[in-house]
Amino acid sequence: MASQTDIYNRALSAVGDLRISSPSEPSAQATACNDAWDIVRREMLVEHPWNFAKEYVSRSATTTTPPWRWSYEYILPADCLQVREVKDLDDDGWEVVSERRLYCDDAGPISLTYTKDVTDCGAFPPRFVVAVAMRLAVEIAEQLTQSNTKQEILIAKADRALRRARMADGREGPPLKQRAGRWITARMS
């Protein structure tokens, strides 16, 4: 299980810089990593429907009347980064707006699957650790090395690490079932 310090050090090693002993230390390396960390972590979590970041929840409608197009409003969980699916609703049967709200015409309660904001690095699978560390390296490279060339090399390595992490994640669990949309079901009937 990797720690935040392990991920920072892997990124710093890829950049060719000194390692840190703690994210809270007062060094240029720790500061660069800390400045980029939350954005990079969240960006990587929504980059792919990672199995380890999948969360299921049921929600009841609020009493607030949504805008003209929709009938019901639902508040999304505070740790929701991206809604993946709303059970029993077509993809065009709902809409996420204004950060934490979902609108639809279903009186609910609704069941949804979403990407959770995973903050515990110990929950990251090994390939994701490598991918997020390489992405962090891309973000901090120019600041620490003043070299665009190094950053370009790291971008290629980060892309490779992301592909490997996606493949490893895809081998976990059963294959995803594709739901037929309204057009397909109308055509088949």
Coordinates of C-alpha atoms in Angstrom, one line a residue:
M1 CA 0.0 0.0 0.0
A2 CA 1.4 3.3 -1.1
S3 CA 1.4 6.5 0.9
Q4 CA 1.2 10.0 -0.3
T5 CA 4.9 10.4 0.4
D6 CA 5.6 7.3 -1.7
I7 CA 3.7 8.8 -4.6
Y8 CA 5.5 12.1 -4.2
N9 CA 8.9 10.4 -4.1
R10 CA 8.1 8.3 -7.2
A11 CA 7.1 11.5 -9.1
L12 CA 10.3 13.3 -7.8
S13 CA 12.4 10.4 -8.9
A14 CA 10.9 10.5 -12.4
V15 CA 11.7 14.2 -12.5
G16 CA 15.2 13.5 -11.3
D17 CA 14.9 15.5 -8.1
L18 CA 15.6 14.9 -4.4
R19 CA 13.2 12.7 -2.4
I20 CA 11.2 14.1 0.6
S21 CA 10.6 12.6 4.0
S22 CA 7.2 14.1 4.5
P23 CA 4.6 16.1 2.4
S24 CA 4.7 18.8 5.2
E25 CA 8.4 19.4 5.0
P26 CA 9.4 23.0 3.9
S27 CA 11.2 22.1 0.7
A28 CA 10.6 23.2 -2.9
Q29 CA 9.9 19.6 -3.8
A30 CA 7.2 19.1 -1.2
T31 CA 5.7 22.4 -2.0
A32 CA 5.5 21.6 -5.7
C33 CA 3.9 18.2 -5.1
N34 CA 1.4 19.6 -2.6
D35 CA 0.4 22.4 -4.9
A36 CA -0.5 19.9 -7.7
W37 CA -1.6 16.9 -5.6
D38 CA -5.4 17.4 -5.2
I39 CA -6.0 18.5 -8.7
V40 CA -3.9 15.7 -10.2
R41 CA -5.5 13.1 -7.9
R42 CA -9.0 14.2 -8.8
E43 CA -8.2 14.5 -12.5
M44 CA -6.8 10.9 -12.5
L45 CA -9.9 9.6 -10.7
V46 CA -12.3 10.8 -13.4
E47 CA -9.9 9.8 -16.2
H48 CA -11.3 6.3 -16.2
P49 CA -14.2 4.5 -14.4
W50 CA -11.8 2.9 -11.9
N51 CA -13.2 -0.1 -10.0
F52 CA -11.7 1.0 -6.7
A53 CA -13.4 4.5 -6.9
K54 CA -16.9 3.2 -7.7
E55 CA -19.6 4.0 -5.2
Y56 CA -23.3 3.2 -5.2
V57 CA -25.9 5.3 -3.4
S58 CA -29.6 5.9 -3.3
R59 CA -31.0 9.4 -3.1
S60 CA -34.4 11.0 -2.5
A61 CA -35.6 14.1 -4.3
T62 CA -35.4 17.5 -2.6
T63 CA -38.4 19.8 -2.2
T64 CA -36.7 22.4 -4.5
T65 CA -38.3 22.8 -7.9
P66 CA -35.7 22.5 -10.6
P67 CA -35.5 24.6 -13.8
W68 CA -38.0 24.3 -16.6
R69 CA -36.9 21.1 -18.2
W70 CA -36.9 18.8 -15.2
S71 CA -39.3 17.8 -12.5
Y72 CA -37.1 16.7 -9.6
E73 CA -33.8 17.7 -8.0
Y74 CA -31.4 15.4 -6.1
I75 CA -28.4 16.4 -4.1
L76 CA -25.2 14.4 -5.0
P77 CA -22.9 13.1 -2.3
A78 CA -20.1 15.4 -1.1
D79 CA -17.5 13.0 -2.3
C80 CA -19.0 12.6 -5.8
L81 CA -16.5 13.6 -8.6
Q82 CA -18.5 12.2 -11.5
V83 CA -21.9 10.5 -12.0
R84 CA -21.4 7.3 -14.0
E85 CA -24.9 6.0 -14.2
V86 CA -28.4 6.6 -12.8
K87 CA -30.1 3.2 -12.6
D88 CA -33.2 2.7 -14.8
L89 CA -32.8 6.1 -16.6
D90 CA -31.6 6.6 -20.1
D91 CA -28.5 8.7 -20.6
D92 CA -30.6 11.6 -21.8
G93 CA -33.1 11.2 -18.9
W94 CA -31.0 13.1 -16.4
E95 CA -28.5 16.0 -16.1
V96 CA -25.9 17.0 -13.5
V97 CA -25.7 20.7 -13.0
S98 CA -24.2 23.2 -10.6
E99 CA -21.7 20.9 -9.0
R100 CA -23.8 18.9 -6.5
R101 CA -27.2 18.6 -8.1
L102 CA -28.8 16.1 -10.4
Y103 CA -32.0 16.8 -12.3
C104 CA -34.4 14.3 -13.8
D105 CA -38.1 13.5 -14.2
D106 CA -38.1 10.4 -11.9
A107 CA -39.8 11.0 -8.6
G108 CA -37.3 8.6 -7.0
P109 CA -35.7 7.6 -4.9
I110 CA -33.0 7.1 -7.5
S111 CA -30.0 4.8 -7.4
L112 CA -26.8 6.0 -8.9
T113 CA -23.2 4.9 -9.4
Y114 CA -20.5 7.6 -9.2
T115 CA -16.8 8.1 -9.0
K116 CA -15.8 8.7 -5.4
D117 CA -13.1 11.2 -4.4
V118 CA -10.7 8.6 -2.9
T119 CA -8.3 10.5 -0.6
D120 CA -6.7 7.4 1.1
C121 CA -3.6 6.5 -1.1
G122 CA -3.6 3.1 0.6
A123 CA -6.8 2.3 -1.4
F124 CA -5.1 2.9 -4.8
P125 CA -4.1 -0.2 -6.8
P126 CA -0.4 -0.5 -7.7
R127 CA -0.9 0.5 -11.4
F128 CA -2.9 3.5 -10.4
V129 CA -0.2 4.6 -8.0
V130 CA 2.3 4.5 -10.8
A131 CA 0.0 6.4 -13.2
V132 CA -0.9 9.1 -10.7
A133 CA 2.8 9.5 -9.7
M134 CA 3.8 9.9 -13.4
R135 CA 1.0 12.5 -13.9
L136 CA 2.2 14.4 -10.8
A137 CA 5.7 14.3 -12.3
V138 CA 4.4 15.9 -15.5
E139 CA 2.8 18.7 -13.4
I140 CA 5.9 19.5 -11.3
A141 CA 8.6 18.9 -13.9
E142 CA 8.9 22.3 -15.4
Q143 CA 8.7 24.1 -12.0
L144 CA 11.5 21.9 -10.5
T145 CA 13.8 21.5 -13.6
Q146 CA 13.0 24.5 -15.8
S147 CA 13.1 22.0 -18.7
N148 CA 10.3 21.5 -21.3
T149 CA 12.2 18.6 -22.8
K150 CA 12.0 16.6 -19.5
Q151 CA 8.3 17.4 -19.3
E152 CA 7.7 16.0 -22.8
I153 CA 9.5 12.8 -21.9
L154 CA 7.4 12.5 -18.8
I155 CA 4.1 13.1 -20.7
A156 CA 4.9 10.0 -22.8
K157 CA 5.7 7.9 -19.7
A158 CA 2.6 9.2 -18.0
D159 CA 0.4 8.2 -21.0
R160 CA 2.0 4.7 -21.0
A161 CA 1.4 4.3 -17.2
L162 CA -2.2 5.4 -17.6
R163 CA -2.8 2.8 -20.4
R164 CA -1.3 0.1 -18.2
A165 CA -3.4 1.1 -15.2
R166 CA -6.6 1.1 -17.4
M167 CA -5.8 -2.4 -18.7
A168 CA -5.2 -3.7 -15.2
D169 CA -8.4 -2.2 -14.0
G170 CA -10.4 -3.6 -16.9
R171 CA -9.3 -7.1 -16.0
E172 CA -11.0 -6.8 -12.6
G173 CA -14.6 -7.8 -12.2
P174 CA -17.2 -8.8 -14.8
P175 CA -17.5 -7.1 -18.1
L176 CA -19.8 -4.0 -18.2
K177 CA -23.2 -4.6 -19.7
Q178 CA -24.1 -2.1 -22.4
R179 CA -27.7 -0.9 -22.2
A180 CA -29.6 -0.2 -25.3
G181 CA -30.7 3.4 -25.7
R182 CA -34.2 4.5 -26.8
W183 CA -33.3 4.6 -30.4
I184 CA -32.0 0.9 -30.4
T185 CA -35.0 -0.4 -28.4
A186 CA -37.5 1.4 -30.7
R187 CA -35.7 0.1 -33.8
M188 CA -35.7 -3.5 -32.4
S189 CA -39.4 -3.5 -31.5

